[in-house]
mmCIF file of C-alpha atoms and ligand atoms in Angstrom:
data_model
loop_
_atom_site.group_PDB
_atom_site.id
_atom_site.type_symbol
_atom_site.label_atom_id
_atom_site.label_comp_id
_atom_site.label_asym_id
_atom_site.label_seq_id
_atom_site.Cartn_x
_atom_site.Cartn_y
_atom_site.Cartn_z
ATOM 1 C CA VAL A 7 70.541 65.000 122.518
ATOM 2 C CA LEU A 8 67.646 66.638 120.691
ATOM 3 C CA VAL A 9 68.348 70.003 122.320
ATOM 4 C CA CYS A 10 71.977 69.880 121.178
ATOM 5 C CA THR A 11 71.552 68.571 117.652
ATOM 6 C CA LEU A 12 68.476 70.472 116.411
ATOM 7 C CA PRO A 13 69.953 73.982 116.256
ATOM 8 C CA ILE A 14 73.112 72.731 114.512
ATOM 9 C CA TRP A 15 71.027 70.875 111.942
ATOM 10 C CA LEU A 16 68.894 73.980 111.371
ATOM 11 C CA LYS A 17 71.920 76.145 110.838
ATOM 12 C CA LEU A 18 73.614 73.812 108.372
ATOM 13 C CA PRO A 19 72.377 75.345 105.076
ATOM 14 C CA VAL A 20 73.248 78.887 106.228
ATOM 15 C CA GLN A 21 76.669 77.732 107.350
ATOM 16 C CA SER A 22 77.418 76.240 103.966
ATOM 17 C CA LEU A 23 76.364 79.427 102.159
ATOM 18 C CA VAL A 24 78.748 81.402 104.349
ATOM 19 C CA ASP A 25 81.421 78.809 103.537
ATOM 20 C CA GLU A 26 80.662 79.054 99.837
ATOM 21 C CA ILE A 27 80.951 82.852 99.790
ATOM 22 C CA SER A 28 84.090 82.757 101.959
ATOM 23 C CA ALA A 29 85.666 80.268 99.533
ATOM 24 C CA ALA A 30 84.781 82.522 96.583
ATOM 25 C CA ILE A 31 86.403 85.453 98.397
ATOM 26 C CA ASP A 32 89.572 83.392 98.971
ATOM 27 C CA ALA A 33 89.597 82.219 95.348
ATOM 28 C CA ALA A 34 89.266 85.818 94.143
ATOM 29 C CA GLY A 35 92.314 86.846 96.167
ATOM 30 C CA GLY A 36 90.549 88.433 99.143
ATOM 31 C CA ALA A 37 87.337 90.114 97.932
ATOM 32 C CA ILE A 38 84.379 89.662 95.570
ATOM 33 C CA SER A 39 82.214 92.440 94.135
ATOM 34 C CA PHE A 40 79.020 93.330 95.969
ATOM 35 C CA GLU A 41 77.190 92.185 92.825
ATOM 36 C CA ASP A 42 78.708 88.701 93.134
ATOM 37 C CA PHE A 43 77.949 88.650 96.878
ATOM 38 C CA MET A 44 74.286 89.586 96.312
ATOM 39 C CA ALA A 45 73.828 87.023 93.525
ATOM 40 C CA ARG A 46 75.225 84.266 95.762
ATOM 41 C CA ALA A 47 73.265 85.383 98.855
ATOM 42 C CA LEU A 48 69.995 85.203 96.913
ATOM 43 C CA TYR A 49 70.439 82.506 94.256
ATOM 44 C CA SER A 50 73.159 80.029 95.279
ATOM 45 C CA PRO A 51 71.755 76.570 96.101
ATOM 46 C CA ASN A 52 71.659 77.658 99.754
ATOM 47 C CA GLY A 53 70.729 81.256 98.969
ATOM 48 C CA PHE A 54 67.592 83.049 100.109
ATOM 49 C CA TYR A 55 65.345 82.284 97.099
ATOM 50 C CA SER A 56 66.680 78.753 96.663
ATOM 51 C CA THR A 57 65.695 77.801 100.213
ATOM 52 C CA SER A 58 62.921 79.455 102.225
ATOM 53 C CA GLY A 59 62.566 82.964 100.791
ATOM 54 C CA ARG A 60 59.437 83.849 98.869
ATOM 55 C CA ALA A 61 56.592 86.258 98.272
ATOM 56 C CA GLY A 62 53.260 85.701 100.015
ATOM 57 C CA ARG A 63 51.452 85.981 103.308
ATOM 58 C CA ARG A 64 53.362 83.001 104.668
ATOM 59 C CA GLY A 65 56.549 84.238 103.026
ATOM 60 C CA ASP A 66 58.735 87.298 103.483
ATOM 61 C CA PHE A 67 56.937 90.130 101.668
ATOM 62 C CA ILE A 68 53.644 90.853 99.900
ATOM 63 C CA THR A 69 53.628 91.622 96.188
ATOM 64 C CA SER A 70 50.640 92.677 94.043
ATOM 65 C CA PRO A 71 49.780 89.111 92.900
ATOM 66 C CA GLU A 72 49.938 87.986 96.541
ATOM 67 C CA VAL A 73 47.325 90.584 97.593
ATOM 68 C CA GLY A 74 44.735 88.374 95.858
ATOM 69 C CA PRO A 75 43.485 87.299 92.407
ATOM 70 C CA LEU A 76 42.295 90.781 91.335
ATOM 71 C CA PHE A 77 45.733 91.882 90.100
ATOM 72 C CA GLY A 78 45.862 88.873 87.753
ATOM 73 C CA CYS A 79 42.317 89.622 86.493
ATOM 74 C CA VAL A 80 43.415 93.127 85.474
ATOM 75 C CA VAL A 81 46.643 91.843 83.898
ATOM 76 C CA ALA A 82 44.518 89.313 81.934
ATOM 77 C CA ARG A 83 42.530 92.234 80.517
ATOM 78 C CA ALA A 84 45.748 93.981 79.509
ATOM 79 C CA ILE A 85 46.906 90.764 77.787
ATOM 80 C CA ASP A 86 43.622 90.727 75.839
ATOM 81 C CA THR A 87 44.107 94.338 74.764
ATOM 82 C CA GLU A 88 47.597 93.501 73.501
ATOM 83 C CA TRP A 89 46.368 90.384 71.685
ATOM 84 C CA GLN A 90 43.756 92.485 69.880
ATOM 85 C CA ARG A 91 46.296 95.196 69.055
ATOM 86 C CA VAL A 92 48.586 92.727 67.279
ATOM 87 C CA GLY A 93 45.737 91.170 65.246
ATOM 88 C CA ARG A 94 44.448 88.307 67.424
ATOM 89 C CA PRO A 95 47.142 85.698 66.575
ATOM 90 C CA LYS A 96 46.167 82.020 66.983
ATOM 91 C CA LYS A 97 49.041 81.497 69.415
ATOM 92 C CA PHE A 98 49.884 84.150 71.977
ATOM 93 C CA THR A 99 52.569 83.633 74.617
ATOM 94 C CA VAL A 100 52.697 85.037 78.132
ATOM 95 C CA LEU A 101 56.267 84.841 79.368
ATOM 96 C CA GLU A 102 56.386 85.708 83.058
ATOM 97 C CA VAL A 103 59.895 86.179 84.416
ATOM 98 C CA GLY A 104 60.711 85.984 88.131
ATOM 99 C CA THR A 105 57.492 84.043 88.702
ATOM 100 C CA GLY A 106 58.193 83.105 92.320
ATOM 101 C CA PRO A 107 55.710 80.404 93.405
ATOM 102 C CA GLY A 108 53.402 81.103 90.413
ATOM 103 C CA THR A 109 50.619 83.085 92.085
ATOM 104 C CA LEU A 110 50.180 85.569 89.224
ATOM 105 C CA ALA A 111 50.083 82.710 86.692
ATOM 106 C CA ARG A 112 47.298 81.035 88.679
ATOM 107 C CA SER A 113 45.240 84.248 88.847
ATOM 108 C CA ILE A 114 45.673 84.991 85.143
ATOM 109 C CA LEU A 115 44.766 81.458 84.084
ATOM 110 C CA ASP A 116 41.676 81.499 86.351
ATOM 111 C CA ALA A 117 40.466 84.810 84.888
ATOM 112 C CA GLN A 118 37.969 85.076 82.050
ATOM 113 C CA PHE A 119 39.401 86.761 78.966
ATOM 114 C CA GLN A 120 39.090 86.435 75.223
ATOM 115 C CA CYS A 121 42.531 85.121 74.232
ATOM 116 C CA ARG A 122 42.580 82.427 76.937
ATOM 117 C CA SER A 123 42.446 79.582 74.392
ATOM 118 C CA ALA A 124 45.295 81.113 72.315
ATOM 119 C CA LEU A 125 47.513 81.376 75.382
ATOM 120 C CA ASP A 126 50.773 79.582 76.098
ATOM 121 C CA TYR A 127 52.025 80.405 79.590
ATOM 122 C CA ILE A 128 55.774 80.153 80.177
ATOM 123 C CA ALA A 129 57.213 80.876 83.617
ATOM 124 C CA VAL A 130 60.892 81.696 84.014
ATOM 125 C CA GLU A 131 62.094 81.352 87.592
ATOM 126 C CA VAL A 132 65.721 80.917 88.567
ATOM 127 C CA ALA A 133 65.047 79.159 91.901
ATOM 128 C CA SER A 134 64.121 75.479 91.529
ATOM 129 C CA ALA A 135 62.423 75.496 94.963
ATOM 130 C CA GLN A 136 59.939 78.032 93.565
ATOM 131 C CA ARG A 137 59.568 76.325 90.175
ATOM 132 C CA ALA A 138 58.466 73.209 92.066
ATOM 133 C CA LEU A 139 55.396 75.177 93.256
ATOM 134 C CA HIS A 140 54.246 76.227 89.768
ATOM 135 C CA PRO A 141 50.858 75.042 88.489
ATOM 136 C CA SER A 142 51.112 72.031 86.170
ATOM 137 C CA GLU A 143 49.496 73.734 83.154
ATOM 138 C CA ILE A 144 52.393 76.162 82.671
ATOM 139 C CA VAL A 145 55.837 75.538 81.242
ATOM 140 C CA SER A 146 58.511 76.297 83.866
ATOM 141 C CA LEU A 147 62.022 77.263 82.801
ATOM 142 C CA ALA A 148 65.143 78.318 84.716
ATOM 143 C CA GLU A 149 66.149 80.894 82.111
ATOM 144 C CA LEU A 150 64.732 82.822 79.178
ATOM 145 C CA PRO A 151 63.756 80.715 76.145
ATOM 146 C CA LEU A 152 65.650 81.148 72.865
ATOM 147 C CA ASP A 153 62.794 81.459 70.376
ATOM 148 C CA SER A 154 60.917 84.696 69.819
ATOM 149 C CA PHE A 155 57.110 84.862 69.845
ATOM 150 C CA ASP A 156 54.005 87.011 69.621
ATOM 151 C CA GLY A 157 52.951 87.794 73.165
ATOM 152 C CA VAL A 158 53.550 89.640 76.388
ATOM 153 C CA VAL A 159 56.546 89.471 78.725
ATOM 154 C CA ILE A 160 55.665 90.283 82.339
ATOM 155 C CA ALA A 161 58.073 90.960 85.211
ATOM 156 C CA ASN A 162 56.546 91.847 88.565
ATOM 157 C CA GLU A 163 59.159 92.835 91.157
ATOM 158 C CA LEU A 164 61.946 91.035 89.276
ATOM 159 C CA LEU A 165 64.219 93.955 88.433
ATOM 160 C CA ASP A 166 64.600 95.041 92.076
ATOM 161 C CA ASN A 167 66.035 91.591 92.841
ATOM 162 C CA LEU A 168 68.681 91.494 90.111
ATOM 163 C CA ALA A 169 72.193 91.792 91.560
ATOM 164 C CA PHE A 170 73.902 95.128 90.910
ATOM 165 C CA ARG A 171 77.283 96.798 91.290
ATOM 166 C CA LEU A 172 77.401 99.178 94.226
ATOM 167 C CA PHE A 173 79.338 102.442 93.877
ATOM 168 C CA VAL A 174 80.352 104.595 96.843
ATOM 169 C CA PHE A 175 81.717 108.174 96.817
ATOM 170 C CA ASP A 176 84.850 108.490 98.948
ATOM 171 C CA GLY A 177 86.671 111.494 97.485
ATOM 172 C CA ARG A 178 86.043 109.753 94.124
ATOM 173 C CA TRP A 179 83.736 106.974 92.960
ATOM 174 C CA GLN A 180 84.786 103.540 94.203
ATOM 175 C CA GLU A 181 83.155 100.131 93.862
ATOM 176 C CA ALA A 182 82.033 98.125 96.919
ATOM 177 C CA PHE A 183 83.632 94.690 97.330
ATOM 178 C CA VAL A 184 83.078 92.168 100.110
ATOM 179 C CA THR A 185 85.810 90.492 102.156
ATOM 180 C CA THR A 186 85.876 88.437 105.364
ATOM 181 C CA GLN A 187 87.326 89.401 108.724
ATOM 182 C CA ASP A 188 87.026 87.377 111.940
ATOM 183 C CA GLY A 189 84.210 85.321 110.438
ATOM 184 C CA ASN A 190 82.161 88.360 109.351
ATOM 185 C CA PHE A 191 81.607 89.849 105.924
ATOM 186 C CA LEU A 192 83.008 93.339 105.546
ATOM 187 C CA GLU A 193 82.811 95.978 102.804
ATOM 188 C CA VAL A 194 85.998 97.268 101.166
ATOM 189 C CA LEU A 195 86.221 99.904 98.426
ATOM 190 C CA ARG A 196 88.219 99.428 95.243
ATOM 191 C CA SER A 197 88.887 101.491 92.139
ATOM 192 C CA PRO A 198 86.278 100.411 89.596
ATOM 193 C CA GLN A 199 87.421 98.908 86.295
ATOM 194 C CA ASP A 200 85.065 101.237 84.469
ATOM 195 C CA LEU A 201 83.165 104.309 85.587
ATOM 196 C CA PRO A 202 79.624 104.721 84.197
ATOM 197 C CA TYR A 203 79.643 108.001 82.234
ATOM 198 C CA TRP A 204 76.406 109.174 83.809
ATOM 199 C CA LEU A 205 77.786 109.265 87.386
ATOM 200 C CA PRO A 206 77.994 112.829 88.739
ATOM 201 C CA GLU A 207 81.571 114.088 89.075
ATOM 202 C CA THR A 208 81.190 114.708 92.762
ATOM 203 C CA ALA A 209 78.833 113.708 95.576
ATOM 204 C CA ALA A 210 78.590 113.810 99.365
ATOM 205 C CA HIS A 211 81.102 111.640 101.224
ATOM 206 C CA GLY A 212 79.562 108.176 101.569
ATOM 207 C CA ALA A 213 76.942 108.711 98.840
ATOM 208 C CA ARG A 214 75.953 105.449 97.118
ATOM 209 C CA VAL A 215 74.345 104.394 93.874
ATOM 210 C CA PRO A 216 73.469 100.999 92.336
ATOM 211 C CA VAL A 217 74.817 100.346 88.843
ATOM 212 C CA GLN A 218 72.172 98.018 87.430
ATOM 213 C CA ASP A 219 73.814 96.395 84.408
ATOM 214 C CA GLN A 220 71.743 93.225 84.814
ATOM 215 C CA VAL A 221 68.523 95.211 84.584
ATOM 216 C CA GLN A 222 69.596 96.591 81.216
ATOM 217 C CA LYS A 223 70.706 93.146 80.057
ATOM 218 C CA PHE A 224 67.379 91.595 81.038
ATOM 219 C CA LEU A 225 65.391 94.313 79.264
ATOM 220 C CA SER A 226 67.311 93.973 76.034
ATOM 221 C CA ASN A 227 67.077 90.134 76.106
ATOM 222 C CA ALA A 228 63.339 90.264 76.865
ATOM 223 C CA LEU A 229 62.641 92.827 74.134
ATOM 224 C CA GLY A 230 64.626 90.676 71.683
ATOM 225 C CA LEU A 231 62.136 87.833 72.239
ATOM 226 C CA ILE A 232 59.020 89.782 71.277
ATOM 227 C CA GLU A 233 58.003 89.710 67.587
ATOM 228 C CA HIS A 234 54.692 91.470 68.165
ATOM 229 C CA GLY A 235 53.487 92.336 71.625
ATOM 230 C CA ALA A 236 54.642 94.075 74.784
ATOM 231 C CA LEU A 237 56.991 93.996 77.748
ATOM 232 C CA LEU A 238 55.326 95.000 81.023
ATOM 233 C CA VAL A 239 57.500 95.741 84.041
ATOM 234 C CA PHE A 240 55.994 96.421 87.472
ATOM 235 C CA ASP A 241 58.356 97.631 90.188
ATOM 236 C CA TYR A 242 59.450 100.417 92.527
ATOM 237 C CA PHE A 243 61.639 103.055 90.934
ATOM 238 C CA LEU A 244 63.835 106.038 91.769
ATOM 239 C CA THR A 245 66.418 107.905 89.713
ATOM 240 C CA SER A 246 70.190 107.544 90.138
ATOM 241 C CA HIS A 247 70.245 111.215 91.101
ATOM 242 C CA GLN A 248 67.754 110.544 93.922
ATOM 243 C CA ALA A 249 69.810 107.548 95.055
ATOM 244 C CA VAL A 250 73.032 109.576 95.148
ATOM 245 C CA SER A 251 71.507 112.539 96.966
ATOM 246 C CA GLY A 252 69.287 110.600 99.402
ATOM 247 C CA SER A 253 69.974 108.029 102.096
ATOM 248 C CA TRP A 254 71.021 104.635 100.695
ATOM 249 C CA ARG A 255 68.870 102.978 103.347
ATOM 250 C CA ASP A 256 65.831 104.251 101.441
ATOM 251 C CA TRP A 257 66.622 102.182 98.330
ATOM 252 C CA LEU A 258 68.948 99.346 99.412
ATOM 253 C CA ARG A 259 66.793 97.193 101.660
ATOM 254 C CA THR A 260 66.589 93.758 103.195
ATOM 255 C CA TYR A 261 63.435 91.855 104.164
ATOM 256 C CA SER A 262 62.648 88.757 106.128
ATOM 257 C CA ARG A 263 59.284 87.522 107.393
ATOM 258 C CA HIS A 264 57.504 90.793 106.531
ATOM 259 C CA GLN A 265 60.008 92.891 108.487
ATOM 260 C CA GLN A 266 62.885 95.006 107.302
ATOM 261 C CA GLY A 267 65.990 92.903 107.817
ATOM 262 C CA GLU A 268 69.495 93.605 109.006
ATOM 263 C CA HIS A 269 72.467 95.158 107.193
ATOM 264 C CA TYR A 270 72.875 93.541 103.748
ATOM 265 C CA LEU A 271 76.122 91.795 104.744
ATOM 266 C CA ARG A 272 74.462 90.101 107.745
ATOM 267 C CA GLN A 273 72.038 87.157 107.950
ATOM 268 C CA VAL A 274 73.321 85.988 104.603
ATOM 269 C CA GLY A 275 70.820 83.714 102.855
ATOM 270 C CA GLN A 276 68.149 84.427 105.440
ATOM 271 C CA GLN A 277 66.957 87.779 104.135
ATOM 272 C CA ASP A 278 66.049 89.295 100.794
ATOM 273 C CA ILE A 279 68.306 92.015 99.372
ATOM 274 C CA THR A 280 66.581 94.466 97.040
ATOM 275 C CA SER A 281 67.079 97.873 95.465
ATOM 276 C CA HIS A 282 64.717 100.391 93.900
ATOM 277 C CA VAL A 283 65.175 100.261 90.139
ATOM 278 C CA MET A 284 66.855 103.307 88.607
ATOM 279 C CA LEU A 285 64.509 104.673 85.929
ATOM 280 C CA ASP A 286 67.242 106.649 84.158
ATOM 281 C CA GLN A 287 69.437 103.535 83.892
ATOM 282 C CA VAL A 288 66.511 101.545 82.448
ATOM 283 C CA SER A 289 66.156 104.182 79.745
ATOM 284 C CA LEU A 290 69.849 104.002 78.789
ATOM 285 C CA SER A 291 69.314 100.803 76.771
ATOM 286 C CA SER A 292 65.753 101.302 75.567
ATOM 287 C CA ALA A 293 63.395 103.969 76.878
ATOM 288 C CA PRO A 294 59.928 102.588 77.684
ATOM 289 C CA ASP A 295 57.074 103.656 75.397
ATOM 290 C CA HIS A 296 54.890 104.400 78.378
ATOM 291 C CA VAL A 297 55.338 104.903 82.131
ATOM 292 C CA SER A 298 52.432 105.135 84.576
ATOM 293 C CA THR A 299 51.772 104.577 88.241
ATOM 294 C CA GLN A 300 50.366 101.168 89.100
ATOM 295 C CA SER A 301 47.079 102.726 90.269
ATOM 296 C CA ASP A 302 46.614 104.617 86.967
ATOM 297 C CA TRP A 303 47.537 101.508 84.964
ATOM 298 C CA LEU A 304 45.082 99.308 86.881
ATOM 299 C CA ARG A 305 42.315 101.864 86.377
ATOM 300 C CA LYS A 306 43.091 102.120 82.655
ATOM 301 C CA HIS A 307 42.676 98.347 82.412
ATOM 302 C CA GLY A 308 39.369 98.243 84.251
ATOM 303 C CA ILE A 309 39.995 97.550 87.930
ATOM 304 C CA ASP A 310 36.993 99.700 88.888
ATOM 305 C CA ASP A 311 34.648 97.633 86.668
ATOM 306 C CA LEU A 312 35.959 94.415 88.201
ATOM 307 C CA VAL A 313 35.392 95.769 91.709
ATOM 308 C CA GLU A 314 31.851 96.833 90.794
ATOM 309 C CA GLU A 315 31.189 93.395 89.304
ATOM 310 C CA GLY A 316 32.424 91.883 92.583
ATOM 311 C CA ARG A 317 30.200 94.146 94.635
ATOM 312 C CA GLN A 318 27.106 93.288 92.565
ATOM 313 C CA TYR A 319 27.843 89.556 92.739
ATOM 314 C CA TRP A 320 28.138 89.778 96.508
ATOM 315 C CA ILE A 321 24.854 91.706 96.843
ATOM 316 C CA ALA A 322 23.076 89.110 94.693
ATOM 317 C CA ASN A 323 24.489 86.206 96.707
ATOM 318 C CA ALA A 324 24.919 87.686 100.199
ATOM 319 C CA ALA A 325 22.013 85.714 101.665
ATOM 320 C CA LYS A 326 23.698 82.419 100.765
ATOM 321 C CA PRO A 327 27.293 83.248 99.910
ATOM 322 C CA ASP A 328 29.458 80.670 98.155
ATOM 323 C CA LEU A 329 33.244 80.762 97.772
ATOM 324 C CA LYS A 330 32.985 82.804 94.577
ATOM 325 C CA ALA A 331 30.852 85.425 96.362
ATOM 326 C CA VAL A 332 33.473 85.781 99.094
ATOM 327 C CA LYS A 333 36.224 86.155 96.461
ATOM 328 C CA MET A 334 34.172 88.739 94.560
ATOM 329 C CA ARG A 335 33.596 90.718 97.733
ATOM 330 C CA SER A 336 37.289 90.735 98.574
ATOM 331 C CA ARG A 337 37.959 92.653 95.330
ATOM 332 C CA VAL A 338 37.021 95.861 97.164
ATOM 333 C CA ALA A 339 39.817 95.484 99.733
ATOM 334 C CA GLU A 340 42.274 94.139 97.138
ATOM 335 C CA ALA A 341 41.730 97.193 94.912
ATOM 336 C CA GLU A 342 42.349 99.493 97.862
ATOM 337 C CA ALA A 343 45.694 97.806 98.561
ATOM 338 C CA LEU A 344 46.735 97.648 94.889
ATOM 339 C CA CYS A 345 45.916 101.322 94.236
ATOM 340 C CA ASP A 346 47.104 102.711 97.582
ATOM 341 C CA PRO A 347 49.118 105.860 96.692
ATOM 342 C CA ALA A 348 51.311 105.292 99.773
ATOM 343 C CA GLY A 349 52.012 101.676 98.811
ATOM 344 C CA LEU A 350 51.589 99.415 95.777
ATOM 345 C CA GLY A 351 49.639 102.080 93.875
ATOM 346 C CA SER A 352 52.774 104.238 93.692
ATOM 347 C CA PHE A 353 54.762 101.495 91.949
ATOM 348 C CA LYS A 354 55.425 102.146 88.292
ATOM 349 C CA VAL A 355 54.399 100.176 85.238
ATOM 350 C CA LEU A 356 56.801 100.433 82.302
ATOM 351 C CA GLU A 357 55.556 99.349 78.878
ATOM 352 C CA TRP A 358 57.459 98.657 75.678
ATOM 353 C CA ARG A 359 55.602 97.734 72.461
ATOM 354 C CA ARG A 360 56.890 95.826 69.432
HETATM 355 C C1 LIG B 19 60.482 89.595 94.573
HETATM 356 S S1 LIG B 19 60.266 88.008 93.898
HETATM 357 C C2 LIG B 19 58.790 88.311 92.941
HETATM 358 C C3 LIG B 19 57.973 87.073 92.705
HETATM 359 C C4 LIG B 19 56.687 87.296 91.914
HETATM 360 N N1 LIG B 19 56.936 87.886 90.627
HETATM 361 C C5 LIG B 19 55.735 88.182 92.681
HETATM 362 O O1 LIG B 19 55.505 89.306 92.259
HETATM 363 O O2 LIG B 19 55.211 87.727 93.704
HETATM 364 C C6 LIG B 19 61.515 87.922 92.637
HETATM 365 C C7 LIG B 19 61.628 86.562 91.987
HETATM 366 O O3 LIG B 19 62.483 86.652 90.846
HETATM 367 C C8 LIG B 19 63.309 85.490 90.794
HETATM 368 N N2 LIG B 19 64.479 85.812 89.959
HETATM 369 C C9 LIG B 19 65.534 86.582 90.255
HETATM 370 N N3 LIG B 19 66.401 86.646 89.226
HETATM 371 C C10 LIG B 19 65.857 85.934 88.227
HETATM 372 C C11 LIG B 19 66.242 85.653 86.884
HETATM 373 N N4 LIG B 19 67.376 86.137 86.370
HETATM 374 N N5 LIG B 19 65.434 84.873 86.128
HETATM 375 C C12 LIG B 19 64.289 84.374 86.645
HETATM 376 N N6 LIG B 19 63.870 84.613 87.912
HETATM 377 C C13 LIG B 19 64.626 85.375 88.685
HETATM 378 C C14 LIG B 19 63.597 85.212 92.260
HETATM 379 O O4 LIG B 19 64.046 83.899 92.482
HETATM 380 C C15 LIG B 19 62.240 85.508 92.896
HETATM 381 O O5 LIG B 19 61.436 84.364 92.910
#
């Protein structure tokens, strides 16, 4: 009995997500946009992030905060710099959006920095399964708050997970929709209702590009919340031109359990779907005041000093190391991973100031 029932029970949530998307396709008259498909695959109650999907060693992919606490220590320094720039207000808010399980929040709140006592930490995470993992000293919300504040908005690897419209060149630009056939999801192309003006007139047959309206919407909403302070976005970027002229497999990716996943219409709800963020599209709504690589940004905010401090602490305590000494020593390896020019170090940091 156990052998028969266990696999069916395990498959239940996935089955109902497939049912949910199939019902939406029926209700829409035969197809939904890729954007709608992606949003449901990731964020429906049985979607990837609402069930098992998450960042971390035991999760599906490693992000900078998940490398270790060093990233949060550097971000804490950048928060201090911003607090000083805007005149050391008594109350300073950190609004982290797309918090995942709250690892960056934990590292920042454990770090030593001057404005710690002025800090209010608000985490915005759409998936309740991830909000449930947040530390108790932060405020957890499902969507952006309404009131503006003095402070810093942080989004680490959020923008690459926002659902987007997918355009495909097939003699002319068409939009990708998703339908069902014989129990599988299938892509169909339709004339788009509107054509972004920046699309090139022509492209190679089969060329693809993401149209990231939700990225622009998020940026303008986030910037609208900041009275005095900054918006910091950490992510992987390309340009729309690079997306059109390169292979779509280089920017439209799926991940599961630290491996690249299957085609984005397969394994629905069991794999992450992500796209590089298009830098030119970001700049359409509001160009960032500053763009740097993650390695340059971390150096500017003192990662080398923190590593040296870690090294010295280890040397002083190596004979009888405590937990802190081990953490301090691990800063060396964390910095290498965070600044690796072939990996996280090549990510970009976009900064807007208000
Ligand atoms: C790639 S994970 C990054 C998690 C974390 N920031 C990190 O760096 O480890 C993206 C997270 O953003 C969340 N997310 C996606 N859209 C969101 C939205 N509109 N508002 C808040 N969170 C969102 C997802 O549920 C997921 O937890």
